[in-house]
Coordinates of C-alpha atoms and ligand atoms in Angstrom, one line a residue:
M80 CA 7.6 25.1 -11.5
H81 CA 5.1 22.4 -10.6
A82 CA 3.5 20.4 -13.3
E83 CA 0.0 21.7 -12.6
T84 CA 0.3 24.3 -15.4
N85 CA 2.0 22.1 -18.0
H86 CA -1.0 20.3 -19.5
P87 CA -3.5 22.5 -21.3
N88 CA -6.0 19.7 -21.7
I89 CA -6.4 19.1 -18.0
Q90 CA -9.2 20.9 -16.3
P91 CA -8.1 23.6 -13.8
L92 CA -7.7 22.4 -10.2
L93 CA -10.8 22.4 -8.1
P94 CA -10.4 23.8 -4.6
L95 CA -10.2 21.0 -2.0
D96 CA -13.7 22.0 -0.6
A97 CA -15.3 21.4 -3.9
L98 CA -13.4 18.1 -4.2
L99 CA -14.6 17.0 -0.8
Q100 CA -18.2 17.9 -1.7
K101 CA -18.0 16.0 -5.0
A102 CA -16.6 13.0 -3.2
A103 CA -19.4 13.1 -0.5
E104 CA -22.0 12.8 -3.2
H105 CA -21.0 9.3 -4.2
K106 CA -20.8 7.3 -1.1
G107 CA -21.7 3.6 -1.4
C108 CA -19.8 0.6 -2.2
G109 CA -20.9 -1.8 -4.9
T110 CA -19.3 -4.9 -3.4
S111 CA -22.3 -7.0 -3.4
S112 CA -21.0 -10.0 -5.1
E113 CA -20.5 -12.0 -1.9
G114 CA -23.5 -12.6 0.1
G115 CA -25.2 -9.4 -1.1
K116 CA -23.7 -7.2 1.6
A117 CA -21.6 -4.1 0.8
S118 CA -18.6 -5.0 2.8
C119 CA -15.6 -2.9 2.0
G120 CA -12.4 -1.7 3.5
S121 CA -9.0 -2.7 4.5
S122 CA -9.6 -1.7 8.1
G123 CA -12.7 -3.9 8.5
G124 CA -12.9 -7.0 10.7
P125 CA -15.2 -10.0 10.9
D126 CA -17.9 -7.8 12.4
N127 CA -18.4 -5.6 9.3
M128 CA -18.0 -8.0 6.4
T129 CA -19.6 -11.3 5.3
P130 CA -17.9 -14.5 6.5
E131 CA -16.9 -15.3 2.9
V132 CA -15.2 -12.0 2.4
W133 CA -13.5 -12.2 5.8
E134 CA -12.1 -15.6 4.9
K135 CA -10.6 -14.1 1.8
V136 CA -9.0 -11.0 3.5
K137 CA -8.2 -12.1 7.0
N138 CA -4.6 -13.2 6.2
H139 CA -4.0 -11.1 3.1
P140 CA -1.7 -8.3 4.1
C141 CA -2.8 -6.0 1.3
Y142 CA -6.6 -6.4 1.6
S143 CA -6.6 -6.1 5.4
E144 CA -4.9 -3.4 7.3
E145 CA -4.9 -5.6 10.4
A146 CA -3.4 -8.5 8.6
H147 CA -0.5 -6.4 7.3
H148 CA 0.9 -6.3 10.8
H149 CA 1.2 -10.1 10.9
Y150 CA 1.3 -11.6 7.4
A151 CA 3.8 -11.5 4.7
R152 CA 3.5 -11.6 0.9
M153 CA 5.9 -12.4 -1.9
H154 CA 6.0 -11.4 -5.5
V155 CA 7.7 -13.6 -8.2
A156 CA 9.1 -11.8 -11.2
V157 CA 8.0 -14.1 -14.0
A158 CA 6.3 -11.6 -16.3
P159 CA 8.9 -9.5 -18.1
A160 CA 6.9 -8.2 -21.0
C161 CA 4.4 -5.3 -20.9
N162 CA 1.6 -4.3 -23.4
I163 CA 1.5 -0.6 -22.4
Q164 CA 3.9 2.2 -21.5
C165 CA 3.3 4.4 -18.5
N166 CA 5.1 7.6 -18.1
Y167 CA 6.1 6.7 -14.5
C168 CA 7.6 3.3 -15.3
N169 CA 11.0 2.2 -16.4
R170 CA 11.5 -1.6 -16.2
K171 CA 15.2 -1.4 -17.0
Y172 CA 15.9 0.2 -13.7
D173 CA 17.3 -2.0 -10.9
C174 CA 18.6 -0.9 -7.6
A175 CA 18.7 -3.2 -4.6
N176 CA 17.8 -0.3 -2.3
E177 CA 14.8 0.7 -4.4
S178 CA 11.3 -0.2 -3.6
R179 CA 9.0 0.6 -6.5
P180 CA 6.7 -1.4 -8.8
G181 CA 8.5 -2.6 -11.9
V182 CA 11.9 -2.9 -10.2
V183 CA 13.5 -6.4 -9.9
S184 CA 16.9 -7.9 -9.5
E185 CA 16.2 -11.3 -11.0
K186 CA 13.7 -12.6 -13.5
L187 CA 12.5 -16.2 -13.0
T188 CA 11.0 -19.1 -15.0
P189 CA 7.7 -20.5 -13.6
E190 CA 9.7 -23.5 -12.2
Q191 CA 12.3 -21.3 -10.5
A192 CA 9.4 -19.2 -9.1
A193 CA 7.6 -22.3 -7.7
K194 CA 10.8 -23.4 -6.0
K195 CA 11.3 -19.9 -4.5
V196 CA 7.7 -19.9 -3.2
L197 CA 8.3 -23.2 -1.4
A198 CA 11.6 -21.9 0.0
V199 CA 10.1 -18.7 1.3
A200 CA 7.0 -20.5 2.7
S201 CA 9.2 -23.0 4.6
T202 CA 11.3 -20.1 6.1
I203 CA 8.6 -17.5 6.7
P204 CA 5.4 -19.3 8.0
Q205 CA 3.5 -16.0 8.0
M206 CA 3.9 -15.8 4.2
T207 CA 0.3 -16.3 3.0
V208 CA 0.1 -14.6 -0.4
L209 CA 1.9 -15.1 -3.7
G210 CA 1.4 -12.2 -6.1
I211 CA 2.6 -11.8 -9.7
A212 CA 3.1 -8.2 -10.3
G213 CA 5.6 -7.9 -13.1
P214 CA 8.1 -6.5 -13.7
G215 CA 5.9 -6.2 -16.8
D216 CA 2.2 -7.2 -16.9
P217 CA 1.2 -10.7 -15.8
L218 CA -1.5 -10.9 -18.5
A219 CA 0.9 -9.8 -21.2
N220 CA 2.8 -13.0 -20.2
P221 CA -0.2 -15.4 -19.7
D222 CA 1.6 -18.7 -20.2
K223 CA 4.3 -17.9 -17.6
T224 CA 1.8 -16.4 -15.2
F225 CA -0.7 -19.3 -15.3
K226 CA 2.0 -22.0 -15.3
T227 CA 3.4 -20.5 -12.1
F228 CA 0.0 -20.5 -10.5
E229 CA -0.5 -24.1 -11.6
L230 CA 2.7 -25.3 -10.0
I231 CA 2.1 -23.5 -6.8
A232 CA -1.5 -24.6 -6.5
K233 CA -0.2 -28.2 -6.6
T234 CA 2.6 -27.9 -4.1
A235 CA 1.4 -25.2 -1.6
P236 CA -2.4 -25.1 -1.8
D237 CA -2.8 -22.9 1.3
I238 CA -1.1 -20.0 -0.4
K239 CA -3.5 -17.3 -1.8
L240 CA -2.8 -16.5 -5.4
C241 CA -3.0 -12.9 -6.5
L242 CA -2.2 -10.9 -9.6
S243 CA -1.8 -7.3 -10.4
T244 CA -2.5 -6.0 -13.9
N245 CA -2.9 -2.9 -16.0
G246 CA -6.2 -4.4 -17.2
L247 CA -5.6 -4.1 -21.0
A248 CA -5.7 -7.9 -21.5
L249 CA -7.9 -8.6 -18.5
P250 CA -11.2 -9.4 -20.2
D251 CA -9.5 -12.2 -22.3
H252 CA -8.3 -14.0 -19.1
V253 CA -11.1 -13.7 -16.5
D254 CA -12.3 -17.3 -17.0
T255 CA -8.7 -18.6 -16.6
I256 CA -8.2 -16.4 -13.5
Q257 CA -11.3 -17.9 -12.0
S258 CA -10.3 -21.5 -12.9
F259 CA -7.1 -21.1 -10.9
N260 CA -9.0 -19.9 -7.9
V261 CA -7.3 -16.5 -8.0
D262 CA -9.6 -14.5 -5.8
H263 CA -7.7 -11.3 -5.5
V264 CA -6.9 -9.1 -8.5
T265 CA -5.5 -5.7 -8.5
I266 CA -6.0 -3.4 -11.5
T267 CA -4.1 -0.2 -11.9
I268 CA -6.5 2.4 -13.1
N269 CA -5.2 6.0 -13.2
M270 CA -8.0 7.6 -15.3
V271 CA -11.4 7.0 -16.7
D272 CA -11.2 9.9 -19.1
P273 CA -9.0 9.5 -22.2
E274 CA -8.2 13.2 -22.2
V275 CA -6.4 12.6 -18.9
G276 CA -5.1 9.2 -19.9
Q277 CA -3.1 10.5 -22.9
H278 CA -0.8 12.4 -20.5
I279 CA -0.1 9.2 -18.6
Y280 CA 0.2 6.5 -21.4
P281 CA 2.2 7.3 -24.5
W282 CA 1.2 4.0 -26.1
I283 CA -0.5 0.7 -25.8
Y284 CA -0.2 -2.5 -27.8
Y285 CA -3.5 -4.0 -28.5
Q286 CA -4.7 -6.5 -31.2
K287 CA -1.3 -6.6 -32.8
K288 CA -1.2 -2.8 -33.2
R289 CA 0.4 0.1 -31.4
W290 CA -2.1 2.8 -30.4
T291 CA -1.2 6.2 -29.2
G292 CA -2.8 9.3 -27.7
I293 CA -6.5 9.5 -26.9
D294 CA -7.2 6.3 -28.9
A295 CA -4.8 4.4 -26.7
A296 CA -6.3 5.8 -23.5
R297 CA -9.8 5.1 -24.6
I298 CA -9.2 1.5 -25.4
L299 CA -7.4 1.0 -22.1
T300 CA -10.1 2.5 -20.0
E301 CA -12.8 0.5 -21.7
R302 CA -10.9 -2.7 -21.3
Q303 CA -10.2 -1.9 -17.6
M304 CA -13.8 -1.2 -16.8
Q305 CA -15.0 -4.3 -18.7
G306 CA -12.4 -6.5 -16.9
L307 CA -13.4 -5.1 -13.5
E308 CA -17.1 -5.7 -14.1
M309 CA -16.4 -9.3 -15.2
L310 CA -14.3 -10.1 -12.1
T311 CA -16.7 -8.6 -9.6
A312 CA -19.6 -10.5 -11.3
R313 CA -17.7 -13.7 -10.5
G314 CA -17.1 -12.8 -6.8
I315 CA -13.4 -12.1 -7.3
L316 CA -12.2 -9.4 -4.9
C317 CA -10.8 -6.4 -6.8
K318 CA -8.5 -3.8 -5.6
V319 CA -7.9 -0.7 -7.7
N320 CA -4.5 1.0 -7.6
S321 CA -4.2 4.6 -8.8
V322 CA -1.1 6.6 -8.9
M323 CA -1.7 10.2 -7.8
I324 CA 0.1 12.5 -10.3
P325 CA -0.3 16.2 -9.2
G326 CA -1.6 18.4 -12.0
I327 CA -2.5 15.4 -14.2
N328 CA -4.9 13.1 -12.5
D329 CA -5.1 14.2 -8.8
R330 CA -8.5 15.8 -8.9
H331 CA -9.7 13.3 -11.5
L332 CA -9.1 10.4 -9.2
V333 CA -12.4 11.3 -7.4
E334 CA -14.1 10.3 -10.7
V335 CA -12.0 7.2 -10.9
N336 CA -13.1 6.3 -7.3
R337 CA -16.7 6.7 -8.3
A338 CA -16.4 4.6 -11.4
V339 CA -14.6 1.7 -9.7
K340 CA -16.9 1.8 -6.7
S341 CA -20.0 1.5 -8.9
R342 CA -18.5 -1.5 -10.6
G343 CA -17.9 -3.4 -7.4
A344 CA -14.3 -2.8 -6.5
F345 CA -13.5 -3.9 -3.0
L346 CA -10.8 -1.4 -2.2
H347 CA -9.2 1.7 -3.7
N348 CA -5.5 2.3 -3.2
I349 CA -4.3 5.8 -4.1
M350 CA -0.6 5.8 -4.1
P351 CA 1.8 8.8 -4.6
L352 CA 3.8 9.1 -7.8
I353 CA 7.4 8.1 -7.1
S354 CA 9.4 10.2 -9.5
A355 CA 13.1 11.1 -9.5
P356 CA 15.4 11.9 -12.5
E357 CA 17.7 8.9 -11.8
H358 CA 14.7 6.5 -12.4
G359 CA 14.9 7.4 -16.1
T360 CA 11.1 7.6 -16.4
V361 CA 9.4 10.3 -18.5
F362 CA 7.9 11.9 -15.4
G363 CA 11.2 11.6 -13.6
L364 CA 13.1 13.3 -16.4
N365 CA 10.5 16.1 -17.1
G366 CA 10.4 17.1 -13.4
Q367 CA 6.9 15.9 -12.7
R368 CA 6.7 16.0 -8.9
G369 CA 4.9 13.6 -6.6
P370 CA 2.3 14.7 -4.0
T371 CA 3.2 15.8 -0.5
A372 CA 2.0 13.7 2.4
Q373 CA -0.9 16.0 3.2
E374 CA -2.0 16.3 -0.5
L375 CA -2.1 12.5 -0.6
K376 CA -4.0 12.2 2.7
A377 CA -6.5 14.9 1.6
L378 CA -7.4 13.0 -1.5
Q379 CA -7.6 9.7 0.3
D380 CA -9.8 11.3 2.9
A381 CA -12.0 12.8 0.2
C382 CA -12.5 9.4 -1.5
E383 CA -13.2 7.5 1.7
G384 CA -16.8 6.7 2.0
E385 CA -18.3 3.3 2.7
M386 CA -15.5 2.0 0.4
N387 CA -12.4 2.4 2.5
M388 CA -9.1 3.3 1.1
M389 CA -6.0 1.1 1.3
R390 CA -3.4 3.3 3.0
H391 CA -0.8 0.7 3.9
C392 CA 0.5 -0.1 0.4
R393 CA 4.3 -0.1 0.2
Q394 CA 4.5 0.1 -3.6
C395 CA 6.5 -3.0 -3.5
R396 CA 9.1 -4.3 -6.0
A397 CA 8.1 -7.0 -8.4
D398 CA 10.2 -9.4 -6.4
A399 CA 9.5 -8.3 -2.9
V400 CA 9.5 -10.9 0.0
G401 CA 8.4 -10.4 3.6
L402 CA 6.0 -8.3 5.7
L403 CA 4.9 -5.1 3.9
G404 CA 7.6 -2.5 4.7
E405 CA 10.4 -5.0 4.9
D406 CA 12.1 -6.6 2.0
R407 CA 13.8 -10.0 2.4
S408 CA 14.3 -10.7 -1.3
A409 CA 18.1 -10.7 -0.9
E410 CA 17.8 -13.8 1.3
F411 CA 16.1 -15.8 -1.5
T412 CA 18.2 -15.4 -4.7
T413 CA 18.2 -18.4 -7.0
E414 CA 21.7 -19.1 -6.0
K415 CA 20.8 -19.2 -2.3
I416 CA 17.7 -21.2 -2.9
D417 CA 19.7 -23.9 -4.7
Q418 CA 21.6 -24.5 -1.5
M419 CA 18.6 -24.5 0.8
E420 CA 16.8 -27.5 2.2
V421 CA 13.2 -26.8 1.6
V422 CA 10.7 -28.4 4.0
Y423 CA 7.1 -27.2 3.4
D424 CA 5.4 -27.7 6.8
A425 CA 1.7 -27.0 6.5
T426 CA 1.1 -27.8 10.1
T427 CA 3.5 -25.1 11.4
R428 CA 2.0 -22.6 9.0
R429 CA -1.5 -23.4 10.3
E430 CA -0.4 -23.1 13.9
Y431 CA 1.3 -19.8 13.3
Q432 CA -2.0 -18.5 11.8
Q433 CA -3.9 -19.6 14.9
V434 CA -1.5 -17.6 17.1
V435 CA -1.9 -14.6 14.9
E436 CA -5.7 -14.8 15.3
Q437 CA -5.3 -14.8 19.0
E438 CA -3.0 -11.7 18.8
R439 CA -5.5 -10.0 16.5
Q440 CA -8.3 -10.5 19.0
A441 CA -6.1 -9.2 21.9
T442 CA -5.3 -6.1 19.9
V443 CA -8.9 -5.4 19.1
A444 CA -9.9 -5.9 22.8
A445 CA -7.1 -3.5 23.9
K446 CA -8.2 -0.9 21.5
K447 CA -11.9 -1.3 22.5
A448 CA -11.1 -0.8 26.2
E449 CA -9.2 2.4 25.5
Q450 CA -11.9 3.5 23.1
E451 CA -14.5 3.4 25.9
Q452 CA -12.4 5.7 27.9
L453 CA -12.0 8.0 24.9
S454 CA -15.8 8.3 24.5
Q455 CA -15.8 10.3 27.8
L456 CA -13.7 13.0 26.2
A457 CA -16.6 14.3 24.1
D458 CA -15.4 16.2 21.1
A459 CA -12.0 17.0 22.6
E460 CA -12.2 20.6 21.3
G461 CA -11.9 19.4 17.7
I462 CA -8.3 18.3 18.3
S463 CA -6.9 15.9 15.8
M464 CA -3.3 14.8 15.5
L465 CA -0.9 12.5 13.6
I466 CA 1.4 10.2 15.5
A467 CA 4.4 8.4 13.8
V468 CA 5.2 4.9 15.1
A469 CA 8.3 2.9 14.8
T470 CA 7.2 -0.8 14.5
K471 CA 8.4 -4.1 13.4
G472 CA 4.9 -5.5 13.2
H473 CA 2.3 -7.3 15.4
G474 CA 0.6 -4.0 16.0
K475 CA 3.1 -2.9 18.7
V476 CA 5.5 0.0 19.3
N477 CA 8.5 -2.3 19.1
E478 CA 11.2 -0.6 16.9
H479 CA 14.2 1.5 17.9
F480 CA 14.0 5.0 16.3
G481 CA 17.5 4.5 14.8
H482 CA 16.5 1.2 13.2
A483 CA 13.3 2.3 11.5
T484 CA 13.2 2.4 7.7
E485 CA 9.6 3.6 7.8
F486 CA 7.1 5.0 10.3
Q487 CA 3.5 4.1 10.4
I488 CA 1.2 7.1 10.7
Y489 CA -1.9 7.1 12.9
E490 CA -4.5 9.8 13.1
V491 CA -6.0 10.3 16.5
N492 CA -9.0 12.3 17.6
A493 CA -12.1 12.0 19.7
K494 CA -13.4 9.2 17.4
G495 CA -10.4 7.0 18.0
A496 CA -7.1 6.0 16.4
K497 CA -6.8 5.1 12.7
F498 CA -3.9 4.0 10.6
V499 CA -3.6 6.5 7.7
G500 CA -0.3 5.8 6.1
H501 CA 3.4 5.3 6.4
R502 CA 6.5 7.2 5.6
R503 CA 9.7 5.6 4.3
V504 CA 12.9 7.0 5.6
D505 CA 16.6 6.4 5.5
L506 CA 18.0 4.6 8.5
Y507 CA 19.0 7.2 11.1
C508 CA 21.3 4.8 12.8
Q509 CA 24.0 3.0 10.7
G510 CA 26.4 0.7 12.6
G511 CA 25.5 2.4 15.9
Y512 CA 26.4 5.9 14.7
G513 CA 23.8 8.6 14.1
E514 CA 23.8 10.3 10.7
E515 CA 22.8 13.9 11.0
D516 CA 21.8 14.2 7.3
S517 CA 19.4 11.3 7.5
L518 CA 17.9 12.7 10.7
V519 CA 16.9 15.8 8.7
T520 CA 15.2 13.6 6.2
V521 CA 13.4 11.7 8.9
I522 CA 12.1 14.9 10.5
R523 CA 10.9 16.1 7.1
A524 CA 9.1 12.8 6.5
I525 CA 7.1 13.0 9.8
N526 CA 7.0 16.8 10.1
D527 CA 3.2 16.8 10.1
C528 CA 3.1 14.5 13.3
H529 CA 2.8 15.8 16.8
A530 CA 4.6 12.8 18.3
V531 CA 6.8 9.8 17.4
F532 CA 6.4 6.5 19.3
V533 CA 9.5 4.4 19.6
A534 CA 10.7 1.4 21.6
K535 CA 13.9 3.3 22.3
I536 CA 15.7 6.5 21.2
G537 CA 19.1 8.1 21.8
G538 CA 19.6 11.5 23.4
C539 CA 20.7 13.4 20.3
P540 CA 17.8 12.6 18.0
K541 CA 15.4 13.1 20.9
D542 CA 16.6 16.7 21.3
D543 CA 16.4 17.4 17.6
L544 CA 12.9 16.0 17.4
K545 CA 11.8 18.2 20.2
K546 CA 13.3 21.3 18.6
A547 CA 11.3 20.4 15.5
G548 CA 8.2 20.3 17.6
I549 CA 7.8 16.5 17.5
D550 CA 7.4 14.8 20.8
P551 CA 9.6 11.6 21.1
V552 CA 7.8 9.1 23.2
D553 CA 9.2 5.8 24.4
K554 CA 6.9 5.1 27.3
Y555 CA 4.7 2.9 25.2
A556 CA 7.5 0.5 24.2
H557 CA 6.2 -2.9 23.3
Q558 CA 2.6 -1.9 23.9
Y559 CA -0.3 -2.0 21.3
I560 CA -0.1 1.0 19.0
E561 CA -3.7 2.1 18.8
Q562 CA -4.3 1.7 22.5
S563 CA -1.1 3.8 23.2
A564 CA -2.1 6.4 20.7
I565 CA -5.5 6.9 22.4
A566 CA -3.9 7.0 25.8
Y567 CA -1.4 9.7 24.6
F568 CA -4.2 11.7 23.0
M569 CA -6.3 11.7 26.2
D570 CA -3.2 12.8 28.2
Y571 CA -2.6 15.6 25.6
V572 CA -6.2 16.8 25.7
G573 CA -6.0 16.9 29.5
K574 CA -2.9 19.1 29.2
V575 CA -4.6 21.4 26.7
R576 CA -7.6 21.8 29.0
A577 CA -5.4 22.5 32.0
G578 CA -3.6 25.2 30.0
E579 CA -0.2 23.5 30.2
I580 CA 0.1 23.4 26.4
T581 CA -1.5 25.0 23.4
H582 CA -2.7 22.8 20.6
Q583 CA -1.3 23.8 17.2
S584 CA -1.7 22.1 13.9
R585 CA 1.5 20.9 12.2
G586 CA 2.6 21.6 8.6
D587 CA 3.1 19.3 5.7
A588 CA 5.6 16.4 5.2
D589 CA 7.6 14.9 2.4
I590 CA 6.9 11.6 0.7
R591 CA 10.3 10.0 0.1
Q592 CA 11.3 9.8 -3.6
G593 CA 14.2 7.8 -5.0
A594 CA 16.3 5.0 -3.5
Y595 CA 17.3 4.6 0.1
I596 CA 20.6 6.1 1.2
A597 CA 21.0 3.1 3.4
A598 CA 19.0 -0.1 3.8
Ligands
SF4_33 S1 2.5 -3.2 -3.9 FE1 0.9 -2.7 -2.3 S2 -0.8 -4.0 -2.9 FE2 1.0 -4.9 -3.8 S3 2.0 -6.3 -2.4 FE3 2.9 -4.3 -2.0 S4 1.6 -3.5 -0.4 FE4 0.4 -5.1 -1.3

């Protein structure tokens, strides 16, 4: 049985239509702290935000969807303690193949963390952001967190500093955050109603006392809203993360969206609950399910107004390193770093960023040209489709089907192509051999897509994909994703109009839970 019926205090589910209507009533972003212009959204570019905001987001892979194709981030796990308990979190869990917040393989001192940042920055010139995201709460470990920022600001001043907090201690540290030039803060806000919150948070620790139930949730939400207001008043960009928990806060997240938008949040990131019994979390053990791919997308779409949704979050580990969607943390263990020669080369890093800017402009130009063609298609009979893409980054179709550990999902219709999410999968191809079981899970993960774009694909998976109704397409290998998606769409509409094919909508898809079978 799904958990929708398990919580008598939660209001009955609204139908999606009502949800959409409610969401439509509260368009408007409050991000007016920089230059007075409401400029929101991870998919925006320099044309639709102030220069100050663009400067902050242009090479931040989490705050800019475009940037996430080019720039990497790293987390350092210097904050072990936490001041609240969430029913979806278990910080004792560690699995090298698992990607989930709160999971780490190695905890670091601030000095070890600073050394690791330099080692990564000298090896990966596209690493532009250092975040502290746990495994506990950075602000429940303020000395370690701010010491780490202090060391990095001295040795690698071009790296953006970022932190991610549950918000309970946030109001006490806003001035310190500002003094360290941290201009990106993420707050995890799963509710603004304590009635809902009591089912997510069994306790909090506040003012030397443990609080439970509704009291705990009330204190938490008040502190989160206060902290958010204080940050945005200072011009610090705030992203709000919310975990979508079906039957508990899924419908309520529309209210959360409204509340954070009105307080100036820059971006809202609604993520699926990751919940499996082997994680040892309360939700994992009591069978609480996560949302399906289409449930998540419907909620994100419903909340998307002038404040865009972040849809490219990978729910990273607290010690993640690399581009979003890849994890190179195993290359940078303390033992390996001790043996590395670290040369921090600011010039190479700057040059790399210039090349990326040129690439970004080329991608935008390619998309624009294709978009002009698309405008001739009128409404394309209301056709809309999802396309899964195997990519290693740089905005191109450049990954082999068998090597993909995730697929990026683009929605295409007469308005254009838009990134709407990603799906983690097990590697189909291990050591050159196809694994039938993992192919089944890949198909389930992209089952709502009409096509999958790949740089290359073998004969067997191709046939199975076709049988499942998903068109395997390799003719756009190494071309820009959005341009290719629009070209495919126009071709598809042409075939529908000629009566060669009939357009049918696809079903739902799975969001992967649990650790990878192979990584
Ligand atoms: S968890 Fe999401 S927001 Fe944080 S670094 Fe990963 S992608 Fe960015």
